[in-house]
mmCIF file of C-alpha atoms and ligand atoms in Angstrom:
data_model
loop_
_atom_site.group_PDB
_atom_site.id
_atom_site.type_symbol
_atom_site.label_atom_id
_atom_site.label_comp_id
_atom_site.label_asym_id
_atom_site.label_seq_id
_atom_site.Cartn_x
_atom_site.Cartn_y
_atom_site.Cartn_z
ATOM 1 C CA MET A 1 34.882 3.303 7.423
ATOM 2 C CA ASN A 2 31.773 4.281 9.585
ATOM 3 C CA ARG A 3 28.471 2.266 8.618
ATOM 4 C CA TYR A 4 25.224 4.255 8.856
ATOM 5 C CA THR A 5 21.614 3.306 7.762
ATOM 6 C CA ARG A 6 20.031 5.702 5.033
ATOM 7 C CA ILE A 7 16.628 5.604 3.767
ATOM 8 C CA ALA A 8 16.869 4.470 0.037
ATOM 9 C CA GLY A 9 13.221 4.679 -0.845
ATOM 10 C CA THR A 10 9.543 5.142 0.437
ATOM 11 C CA GLY A 11 6.111 3.692 -0.291
ATOM 12 C CA SER A 12 2.557 3.563 0.915
ATOM 13 C CA TYR A 13 -0.858 2.062 0.394
ATOM 14 C CA LEU A 14 -4.423 2.986 1.528
ATOM 15 C CA PRO A 15 -7.052 0.760 0.854
ATOM 16 C CA PRO A 16 -9.768 2.049 -1.585
ATOM 17 C CA ARG A 17 -12.954 2.520 0.545
ATOM 18 C CA ARG A 18 -12.660 6.251 1.913
ATOM 19 C CA VAL A 19 -15.068 6.676 4.726
ATOM 20 C CA THR A 20 -15.645 10.265 5.673
ATOM 21 C CA ASN A 21 -16.975 11.565 9.065
ATOM 22 C CA ALA A 22 -20.402 12.163 7.453
ATOM 23 C CA ASP A 23 -20.508 8.649 6.197
ATOM 24 C CA LEU A 24 -19.364 7.246 9.947
ATOM 25 C CA ALA A 25 -21.859 9.553 11.528
ATOM 26 C CA ALA A 26 -24.645 8.199 9.411
ATOM 27 C CA GLU A 27 -23.655 4.450 10.228
ATOM 28 C CA LEU A 28 -23.311 5.150 13.912
ATOM 29 C CA ALA A 29 -26.841 6.833 13.773
ATOM 30 C CA ALA A 30 -28.133 3.513 12.563
ATOM 31 C CA ARG A 31 -26.933 2.117 15.966
ATOM 32 C CA GLY A 32 -28.306 4.920 17.818
ATOM 33 C CA LEU A 33 -25.024 6.622 18.505
ATOM 34 C CA GLU A 34 -24.682 10.439 17.933
ATOM 35 C CA THR A 35 -21.384 11.802 16.536
ATOM 36 C CA SER A 36 -20.865 14.617 13.913
ATOM 37 C CA ASP A 37 -18.249 15.802 11.453
ATOM 38 C CA GLN A 38 -17.789 18.883 13.531
ATOM 39 C CA TRP A 39 -17.060 16.991 16.683
ATOM 40 C CA ILE A 40 -14.477 14.700 15.060
ATOM 41 C CA VAL A 41 -12.704 17.602 13.177
ATOM 42 C CA GLU A 42 -12.655 19.977 16.163
ATOM 43 C CA ARG A 43 -11.311 17.393 18.555
ATOM 44 C CA THR A 44 -8.954 15.323 16.349
ATOM 45 C CA GLY A 45 -8.458 16.969 12.805
ATOM 46 C CA ILE A 46 -9.619 13.760 11.110
ATOM 47 C CA ARG A 47 -11.977 14.147 8.136
ATOM 48 C CA ALA A 48 -11.848 10.858 6.383
ATOM 49 C CA ARG A 49 -10.199 7.334 6.908
ATOM 50 C CA HIS A 50 -9.719 4.216 4.716
ATOM 51 C CA PHE A 51 -11.021 0.876 5.589
ATOM 52 C CA ALA A 52 -9.858 -2.251 4.066
ATOM 53 C CA ALA A 53 -12.414 -4.866 2.757
ATOM 54 C CA PRO A 54 -13.251 -7.863 5.126
ATOM 55 C CA ASP A 55 -10.898 -10.262 3.304
ATOM 56 C CA VAL A 56 -7.823 -8.019 2.910
ATOM 57 C CA THR A 57 -5.121 -8.527 5.527
ATOM 58 C CA SER A 58 -2.386 -6.099 6.719
ATOM 59 C CA SER A 59 -0.010 -8.434 4.889
ATOM 60 C CA ASP A 60 -2.005 -7.501 1.744
ATOM 61 C CA LEU A 61 -1.601 -3.724 2.424
ATOM 62 C CA ALA A 62 2.089 -4.132 3.108
ATOM 63 C CA VAL A 63 2.789 -5.812 -0.223
ATOM 64 C CA HIS A 64 1.664 -2.739 -2.307
ATOM 65 C CA ALA A 65 3.636 -0.129 0.121
ATOM 66 C CA CYS A 66 6.746 -2.309 0.076
ATOM 67 C CA ARG A 67 6.658 -2.778 -3.845
ATOM 68 C CA GLN A 68 6.515 0.911 -3.990
ATOM 69 C CA ALA A 69 9.314 1.514 -1.602
ATOM 70 C CA MET A 70 11.608 -0.897 -3.649
ATOM 71 C CA GLU A 71 10.681 0.744 -6.743
ATOM 72 C CA SER A 72 11.696 4.090 -5.440
ATOM 73 C CA ALA A 73 14.830 2.582 -4.066
ATOM 74 C CA GLY A 74 15.582 0.906 -7.399
ATOM 75 C CA VAL A 75 16.046 -2.461 -5.775
ATOM 76 C CA GLY A 76 14.158 -5.768 -6.208
ATOM 77 C CA PRO A 77 13.216 -8.719 -4.009
ATOM 78 C CA ALA A 78 16.668 -10.091 -4.435
ATOM 79 C CA ASP A 79 18.222 -7.245 -2.796
ATOM 80 C CA ILE A 80 16.422 -7.439 0.634
ATOM 81 C CA ASP A 81 18.160 -9.223 3.292
ATOM 82 C CA LEU A 82 15.753 -8.316 6.494
ATOM 83 C CA ILE A 83 11.988 -7.665 6.867
ATOM 84 C CA ILE A 84 10.604 -6.119 9.924
ATOM 85 C CA MET A 85 6.811 -5.356 9.958
ATOM 86 C CA ALA A 86 5.370 -3.371 12.797
ATOM 87 C CA THR A 87 1.778 -4.282 13.270
ATOM 88 C CA SER A 88 -0.629 -4.858 16.016
ATOM 89 C CA THR A 89 -3.253 -6.391 13.650
ATOM 90 C CA PRO A 90 -1.323 -9.245 11.943
ATOM 91 C CA ASP A 91 -2.828 -11.803 9.634
ATOM 92 C CA MET A 92 -2.781 -14.719 12.115
ATOM 93 C CA VAL A 93 -1.815 -15.483 15.764
ATOM 94 C CA PHE A 94 1.112 -16.898 13.724
ATOM 95 C CA PRO A 95 3.320 -17.050 11.810
ATOM 96 C CA SER A 96 4.113 -13.501 11.777
ATOM 97 C CA ALA A 97 2.705 -11.229 9.199
ATOM 98 C CA ALA A 98 6.304 -10.541 8.168
ATOM 99 C CA CYS A 99 6.759 -14.130 6.912
ATOM 100 C CA ILE A 100 3.198 -13.954 4.858
ATOM 101 C CA LEU A 101 4.605 -10.755 3.412
ATOM 102 C CA GLN A 102 8.088 -12.074 2.533
ATOM 103 C CA ASN A 103 6.440 -14.983 0.575
ATOM 104 C CA LYS A 104 3.987 -12.566 -1.156
ATOM 105 C CA LEU A 105 6.964 -10.236 -2.090
ATOM 106 C CA GLY A 106 8.724 -13.458 -3.526
ATOM 107 C CA ILE A 107 11.493 -13.217 -1.183
ATOM 108 C CA ALA A 108 13.203 -16.261 0.616
ATOM 109 C CA GLY A 109 15.813 -16.984 3.271
ATOM 110 C CA CYS A 110 16.488 -13.547 4.954
ATOM 111 C CA PRO A 111 15.163 -12.939 8.435
ATOM 112 C CA ALA A 112 11.525 -11.603 8.851
ATOM 113 C CA PHE A 113 9.619 -10.784 12.092
ATOM 114 C CA ASP A 114 6.918 -8.573 13.211
ATOM 115 C CA LEU A 115 7.291 -5.848 15.817
ATOM 116 C CA GLN A 116 4.714 -5.142 18.290
ATOM 117 C CA ALA A 117 4.864 -1.708 19.832
ATOM 118 C CA VAL A 118 1.544 -0.242 18.565
ATOM 119 C CA CYS A 119 1.651 3.222 17.384
ATOM 120 C CA SER A 120 5.245 3.442 18.214
ATOM 121 C CA GLY A 121 5.885 0.371 16.211
ATOM 122 C CA PHE A 122 7.463 2.127 13.026
ATOM 123 C CA VAL A 123 10.295 4.012 15.295
ATOM 124 C CA TYR A 124 10.801 0.904 17.062
ATOM 125 C CA ALA A 125 11.348 -1.201 13.970
ATOM 126 C CA LEU A 126 13.316 1.488 12.147
ATOM 127 C CA THR A 127 15.752 1.484 15.434
ATOM 128 C CA VAL A 128 15.991 -2.316 15.400
ATOM 129 C CA ALA A 129 16.704 -2.401 11.754
ATOM 130 C CA ASP A 130 19.483 0.675 12.020
ATOM 131 C CA SER A 131 21.133 -1.459 14.726
ATOM 132 C CA MET A 132 21.105 -4.638 12.529
ATOM 133 C CA ILE A 133 22.568 -2.571 9.620
ATOM 134 C CA ARG A 134 25.156 -0.779 11.368
ATOM 135 C CA SER A 135 26.257 -4.058 13.189
ATOM 136 C CA GLY A 136 26.609 -5.813 9.813
ATOM 137 C CA VAL A 137 23.826 -8.262 10.380
ATOM 138 C CA ALA A 138 21.913 -6.915 7.418
ATOM 139 C CA THR A 139 22.396 -4.571 4.415
ATOM 140 C CA ARG A 140 19.076 -3.906 2.942
ATOM 141 C CA ALA A 141 16.082 -3.780 4.945
ATOM 142 C CA LEU A 142 12.344 -3.469 4.255
ATOM 143 C CA VAL A 143 10.708 -1.752 7.305
ATOM 144 C CA VAL A 144 6.828 -1.628 6.825
ATOM 145 C CA GLY A 145 4.010 -0.502 9.186
ATOM 146 C CA ALA A 146 0.719 -1.827 8.331
ATOM 147 C CA GLU A 147 -2.682 -2.192 10.086
ATOM 148 C CA VAL A 148 -6.118 -3.184 9.545
ATOM 149 C CA PHE A 149 -7.342 -1.321 12.951
ATOM 150 C CA SER A 150 -10.924 -1.535 11.548
ATOM 151 C CA ARG A 151 -10.946 -5.048 12.659
ATOM 152 C CA ILE A 152 -10.438 -4.239 16.348
ATOM 153 C CA LEU A 153 -12.908 -1.036 16.474
ATOM 154 C CA ASP A 154 -15.939 -1.354 18.402
ATOM 155 C CA PHE A 155 -18.452 0.524 16.353
ATOM 156 C CA ASN A 156 -20.762 0.641 19.478
ATOM 157 C CA ASP A 157 -18.137 2.836 21.030
ATOM 158 C CA ARG A 158 -18.343 6.384 19.547
ATOM 159 C CA THR A 159 -15.259 7.479 21.716
ATOM 160 C CA THR A 160 -12.761 5.312 19.679
ATOM 161 C CA CYS A 161 -14.298 3.966 16.522
ATOM 162 C CA VAL A 162 -14.075 7.513 14.827
ATOM 163 C CA LEU A 163 -10.295 7.691 15.288
ATOM 164 C CA PHE A 164 -8.833 5.017 13.548
ATOM 165 C CA GLY A 165 -8.237 3.762 9.874
ATOM 166 C CA ASP A 166 -6.361 1.027 7.866
ATOM 167 C CA GLY A 167 -3.116 1.493 5.676
ATOM 168 C CA ALA A 168 0.413 0.655 5.183
ATOM 169 C CA GLY A 169 3.800 2.495 4.715
ATOM 170 C CA ALA A 170 7.307 1.164 4.109
ATOM 171 C CA VAL A 171 10.861 2.316 3.713
ATOM 172 C CA VAL A 172 13.873 0.361 2.298
ATOM 173 C CA LEU A 173 17.003 1.189 4.419
ATOM 174 C CA GLU A 174 20.599 0.444 3.293
ATOM 175 C CA ALA A 175 24.034 0.440 4.507
ATOM 176 C CA SER A 176 25.798 3.666 3.804
ATOM 177 C CA ASP A 177 29.083 5.505 4.636
ATOM 178 C CA GLN A 178 27.077 8.589 5.209
ATOM 179 C CA PRO A 179 24.141 9.158 7.615
ATOM 180 C CA GLY A 180 21.129 8.448 7.295
ATOM 181 C CA ILE A 181 19.759 7.715 10.844
ATOM 182 C CA LEU A 182 21.526 10.186 13.198
ATOM 183 C CA ALA A 183 20.070 8.992 16.586
ATOM 184 C CA THR A 184 17.365 7.017 18.021
ATOM 185 C CA ASP A 185 15.539 7.039 21.516
ATOM 186 C CA LEU A 186 12.971 4.495 22.624
ATOM 187 C CA HIS A 187 11.046 4.146 25.607
ATOM 188 C CA ALA A 188 8.298 1.936 27.456
ATOM 189 C CA ASP A 189 6.437 2.151 30.724
ATOM 190 C CA GLY A 190 4.236 -0.936 31.118
ATOM 191 C CA LYS A 191 2.326 0.344 34.301
ATOM 192 C CA HIS A 192 0.094 2.160 31.512
ATOM 193 C CA VAL A 193 -1.097 -0.853 30.128
ATOM 194 C CA GLY A 194 -4.730 -0.323 30.772
ATOM 195 C CA ILE A 195 -5.050 3.113 28.971
ATOM 196 C CA LEU A 196 -4.815 1.855 25.506
ATOM 197 C CA CYS A 197 -5.342 -2.132 24.678
ATOM 198 C CA VAL A 198 -7.299 -4.775 23.338
ATOM 199 C CA PRO A 199 -7.482 -6.827 26.573
ATOM 200 C CA GLY A 200 -8.934 -10.176 24.598
ATOM 201 C CA THR A 201 -6.846 -13.286 23.461
ATOM 202 C CA VAL A 202 -7.353 -16.602 21.954
ATOM 203 C CA SER A 203 -7.535 -19.355 24.100
ATOM 204 C CA GLY A 204 -9.217 -22.998 24.137
ATOM 205 C CA GLY A 205 -10.573 -22.395 20.474
ATOM 206 C CA GLN A 206 -12.362 -19.138 21.720
ATOM 207 C CA VAL A 207 -11.795 -15.410 22.086
ATOM 208 C CA LEU A 208 -11.183 -14.672 25.825
ATOM 209 C CA GLY A 209 -12.147 -11.407 26.904
ATOM 210 C CA ASP A 210 -12.701 -8.320 24.920
ATOM 211 C CA PRO A 211 -11.312 -8.307 21.589
ATOM 212 C CA PHE A 212 -12.014 -4.481 20.854
ATOM 213 C CA LEU A 213 -9.761 -1.550 21.340
ATOM 214 C CA LYS A 214 -10.227 0.434 24.672
ATOM 215 C CA MET A 215 -8.851 3.774 25.294
ATOM 216 C CA ASP A 216 -8.693 6.267 27.988
ATOM 217 C CA GLY A 217 -8.188 9.218 25.382
ATOM 218 C CA GLN A 218 -7.648 11.843 27.884
ATOM 219 C CA ALA A 219 -4.960 9.736 29.763
ATOM 220 C CA VAL A 220 -3.223 9.064 26.396
ATOM 221 C CA PHE A 221 -3.447 12.433 25.310
ATOM 222 C CA LYS A 222 -2.039 13.921 28.628
ATOM 223 C CA LEU A 223 1.203 11.411 28.629
ATOM 224 C CA ALA A 224 1.754 12.003 24.784
ATOM 225 C CA VAL A 225 2.399 15.512 24.620
ATOM 226 C CA GLY A 226 4.994 15.345 27.093
ATOM 227 C CA VAL A 227 6.999 12.192 26.141
ATOM 228 C CA LEU A 228 7.116 13.120 22.671
ATOM 229 C CA GLU A 229 8.901 16.384 23.218
ATOM 230 C CA ASP A 230 11.188 14.449 25.623
ATOM 231 C CA ALA A 231 12.023 11.889 22.957
ATOM 232 C CA ALA A 232 12.661 14.540 20.380
ATOM 233 C CA ARG A 233 15.050 16.226 22.713
ATOM 234 C CA ALA A 234 16.884 13.203 23.502
ATOM 235 C CA THR A 235 17.504 12.485 19.901
ATOM 236 C CA LEU A 236 18.650 15.897 19.087
ATOM 237 C CA ALA A 237 21.106 15.739 22.088
ATOM 238 C CA LYS A 238 22.534 12.277 20.951
ATOM 239 C CA ALA A 239 23.279 13.684 17.486
ATOM 240 C CA GLY A 240 24.613 16.995 18.587
ATOM 241 C CA ARG A 241 21.958 18.960 16.885
ATOM 242 C CA THR A 242 19.171 21.526 18.111
ATOM 243 C CA ASP A 243 15.404 21.815 17.094
ATOM 244 C CA ALA A 244 16.391 24.752 14.650
ATOM 245 C CA ASP A 245 18.025 21.817 12.695
ATOM 246 C CA ILE A 246 14.679 19.872 12.036
ATOM 247 C CA ASP A 247 13.352 20.456 8.626
ATOM 248 C CA TRP A 248 10.183 18.380 8.928
ATOM 249 C CA LEU A 249 8.583 17.030 11.880
ATOM 250 C CA ILE A 250 6.653 13.687 11.310
ATOM 251 C CA PRO A 251 4.833 12.270 14.406
ATOM 252 C CA HIS A 252 2.576 9.795 14.839
ATOM 253 C CA GLN A 253 -0.652 10.860 13.158
ATOM 254 C CA ALA A 254 -3.410 10.364 16.145
ATOM 255 C CA ASN A 255 -4.620 13.766 16.980
ATOM 256 C CA ILE A 256 -3.883 17.223 15.229
ATOM 257 C CA ARG A 257 -3.792 18.812 18.674
ATOM 258 C CA ILE A 258 -1.153 16.595 19.921
ATOM 259 C CA MET A 259 0.916 17.010 16.822
ATOM 260 C CA GLN A 260 0.463 20.803 17.033
ATOM 261 C CA GLY A 261 1.488 20.994 20.746
ATOM 262 C CA THR A 262 4.470 18.797 20.019
ATOM 263 C CA ALA A 263 5.557 21.268 16.960
ATOM 264 C CA LYS A 264 5.201 24.284 19.396
ATOM 265 C CA LYS A 265 7.054 22.745 22.063
ATOM 266 C CA LEU A 266 10.006 22.230 19.633
ATOM 267 C CA LYS A 267 9.521 25.953 18.282
ATOM 268 C CA MET A 268 8.825 24.622 14.873
ATOM 269 C CA PRO A 269 6.382 26.659 12.371
ATOM 270 C CA LEU A 270 3.282 24.387 11.736
ATOM 271 C CA ASP A 271 3.941 24.495 7.796
ATOM 272 C CA LYS A 272 7.132 22.112 8.981
ATOM 273 C CA LEU A 273 4.629 19.667 10.313
ATOM 274 C CA VAL A 274 3.585 16.857 8.015
ATOM 275 C CA VAL A 275 -0.126 16.275 8.512
ATOM 276 C CA THR A 276 -1.923 13.301 7.126
ATOM 277 C CA VAL A 277 -4.336 12.540 10.025
ATOM 278 C CA ASP A 278 -6.908 14.554 8.311
ATOM 279 C CA GLU A 279 -7.320 11.899 5.382
ATOM 280 C CA HIS A 280 -6.168 9.036 7.221
ATOM 281 C CA GLY A 281 -7.158 8.920 10.605
ATOM 282 C CA ASN A 282 -5.025 7.046 12.979
ATOM 283 C CA THR A 283 -3.382 4.042 11.291
ATOM 284 C CA SER A 284 -1.179 3.130 14.376
ATOM 285 C CA ALA A 285 2.216 1.616 12.994
ATOM 286 C CA ALA A 286 1.421 2.746 9.563
ATOM 287 C CA SER A 287 0.909 6.267 10.217
ATOM 288 C CA ILE A 288 4.460 7.620 10.248
ATOM 289 C CA PRO A 289 5.591 5.750 7.150
ATOM 290 C CA LEU A 290 2.331 6.805 5.261
ATOM 291 C CA ALA A 291 3.044 10.353 6.212
ATOM 292 C CA LEU A 292 6.635 10.267 5.216
ATOM 293 C CA ASP A 293 5.756 8.612 1.753
ATOM 294 C CA VAL A 294 3.225 11.272 1.176
ATOM 295 C CA ALA A 295 5.477 14.311 2.008
ATOM 296 C CA VAL A 296 8.056 12.578 -0.101
ATOM 297 C CA ARG A 297 5.859 12.153 -3.215
ATOM 298 C CA SER A 298 4.409 15.541 -2.958
ATOM 299 C CA GLY A 299 7.988 16.995 -3.181
ATOM 300 C CA ARG A 300 7.896 18.688 0.134
ATOM 301 C CA ILE A 301 10.626 16.392 1.682
ATOM 302 C CA ARG A 302 13.843 16.470 -0.319
ATOM 303 C CA ARG A 303 17.269 14.648 -0.211
ATOM 304 C CA GLY A 304 19.325 16.275 2.605
ATOM 305 C CA ASP A 305 16.312 17.372 4.791
ATOM 306 C CA THR A 306 16.382 16.606 8.317
ATOM 307 C CA LEU A 307 13.339 14.813 9.512
ATOM 308 C CA MET A 308 12.350 14.033 13.037
ATOM 309 C CA LEU A 309 10.081 10.841 13.167
ATOM 310 C CA GLU A 310 7.980 10.538 16.583
ATOM 311 C CA GLY A 311 5.729 7.739 17.620
ATOM 312 C CA VAL A 312 3.728 7.131 20.849
ATOM 313 C CA GLY A 313 0.986 4.478 21.686
ATOM 314 C CA GLY A 314 -0.081 1.378 23.547
ATOM 315 C CA GLY A 315 2.091 -0.078 25.919
ATOM 316 C CA PHE A 316 2.828 2.622 26.994
ATOM 317 C CA THR A 317 5.460 3.095 24.317
ATOM 318 C CA TRP A 318 7.208 6.082 22.708
ATOM 319 C CA GLY A 319 10.127 6.942 20.801
ATOM 320 C CA ALA A 320 11.913 9.342 18.248
ATOM 321 C CA VAL A 321 14.212 8.754 15.188
ATOM 322 C CA LEU A 322 16.319 11.528 13.843
ATOM 323 C CA VAL A 323 17.443 11.102 10.026
ATOM 324 C CA ASP A 324 19.101 12.901 7.377
ATOM 325 C CA TYR A 325 17.038 11.868 4.534
HETATM 326 O O1 LIG B 1 -2.673 6.081 18.751
HETATM 327 C C1 LIG B 1 -2.423 6.217 20.144
HETATM 328 C C2 LIG B 1 -2.407 7.311 20.601
HETATM 329 N N1 LIG B 1 -3.706 7.997 20.736
HETATM 330 C C3 LIG B 1 -3.989 9.471 21.097
HETATM 331 O O2 LIG B 1 -3.153 10.128 20.964
HETATM 332 C C4 LIG B 1 -5.313 9.557 21.540
HETATM 333 C C5 LIG B 1 -5.267 10.596 22.488
HETATM 334 N N2 LIG B 1 -6.729 11.065 22.721
HETATM 335 C C6 LIG B 1 -7.344 12.110 22.059
HETATM 336 O O3 LIG B 1 -6.922 12.216 20.882
HETATM 337 C C7 LIG B 1 -8.644 12.719 22.698
HETATM 338 O O4 LIG B 1 -8.445 12.511 24.187
HETATM 339 C C8 LIG B 1 -9.892 12.100 21.998
HETATM 340 C C9 LIG B 1 -9.895 12.650 20.644
HETATM 341 C C10 LIG B 1 -9.907 10.637 22.177
HETATM 342 C C11 LIG B 1 -11.203 12.691 22.705
HETATM 343 O O5 LIG B 1 -11.058 13.935 22.800
HETATM 344 P P1 LIG B 1 -11.367 14.900 24.290
HETATM 345 O O6 LIG B 1 -11.297 16.151 23.765
HETATM 346 O O7 LIG B 1 -10.361 14.431 25.070
HETATM 347 O O8 LIG B 1 -12.944 14.557 24.437
HETATM 348 P P2 LIG B 1 -13.293 13.875 25.869
HETATM 349 O O9 LIG B 1 -12.917 12.497 25.737
HETATM 350 O O10 LIG B 1 -13.119 14.634 26.918
HETATM 351 O O11 LIG B 1 -14.971 13.788 25.482
HETATM 352 C C12 LIG B 1 -15.755 15.169 25.479
HETATM 353 C C13 LIG B 1 -17.174 14.718 25.109
HETATM 354 C C14 LIG B 1 -17.784 13.679 26.060
HETATM 355 O O12 LIG B 1 -19.040 14.225 26.526
HETATM 356 P P3 LIG B 1 -19.450 14.907 27.839
HETATM 357 O O13 LIG B 1 -18.913 13.735 28.880
HETATM 358 O O14 LIG B 1 -18.496 16.155 27.764
HETATM 359 O O15 LIG B 1 -20.840 14.993 27.688
HETATM 360 C C15 LIG B 1 -17.701 12.607 25.262
HETATM 361 O O16 LIG B 1 -18.923 11.683 25.570
HETATM 362 O O17 LIG B 1 -17.403 14.309 23.825
HETATM 363 C C16 LIG B 1 -17.994 13.186 23.867
HETATM 364 N N3 LIG B 1 -17.735 12.309 22.640
HETATM 365 C C17 LIG B 1 -18.275 12.479 21.497
HETATM 366 N N4 LIG B 1 -19.089 13.300 20.972
HETATM 367 C C18 LIG B 1 -19.424 13.067 19.590
HETATM 368 C C19 LIG B 1 -16.742 11.204 22.678
HETATM 369 N N5 LIG B 1 -16.652 10.725 21.479
HETATM 370 C C20 LIG B 1 -17.661 11.475 20.750
HETATM 371 C C21 LIG B 1 -17.811 11.417 19.379
HETATM 372 N N6 LIG B 1 -18.865 12.071 18.930
HETATM 373 N N7 LIG B 1 -17.505 10.541 18.507
#
């Protein structure tokens, strides 16, 4: 019998504080910086984002998303035998946010680890969990992307602070004799480290270097459109499918122009593109599972639909996962 990985349930969570572009423009104006709802909407498609309260961590957001995913899969903590948390904003330097999350969920004993691939984190984590499930190492996994990017934003840099938000999205994956995940394709190219990074670190009891997010937006933009098409085509080829087989495109939610550009290259009508960037901003590793859960709960994505999930981000990292939902 072939062993595959299927998505058994989805969940998501946004912290309650919703910050509109107008709110942010007023906040920046107080710092002597100019931005506008019009600029942000035209360049990115973002209208609002959610920011977590100062004492709320990524694992706090992840707990809500995971509980919802487990409920929708009809499983409980005792059924989970693997936890992978994709995050670039973990609660502590160590231990992993996944271990903190595991304890909060009342799960003990199963492997739990963080995966760091910035905005590609969720497609990386899905690929790792799929490999572990198909090889028999795990049977039912929680894969969650959770971020508090508001903590690493420089609110004196208008070119980046208007783009990101906080949130969490999760799936329960389980072994199945039917696919499931059809194909995956992951890449990284470390020569582009400098175009999207938080260059600081902790050493000798101090933060060394700059602890805020830096991005060369145009360089990221140019790379993103090309690699997202390549990764999508590679997964389709591996699965023996064509772009006509994709029912829903769920790309990393960074910029509506990149997302629409990718849909166009895959000859997909824009109504098959799942868009949450308008309300969530860029939530890095959380953006894809958040968008997936929103589309599932709204009834747009149904069992049997073929989904193309795509991530791209710091590293430079990128990848895609093709899945029969
Ligand atoms: O999650 C990882 C993946 N990340 C991404 O995919 C992000 C990719 N990059 C982008 O989405 C876009 O490059 C941005 C949205 C970041 C920027 O859009 P852009 O069309 O590339 O704008 P730009 O950087 O060329 O800036 C255009 C102008 C500049 O002014 P000048 O030099 O033309 O006078 C900026 O200073 O817009 C100015 N600007 C702003 N104006 C108002 C930059 N940020 C702002 C702002 N409000 N917040």
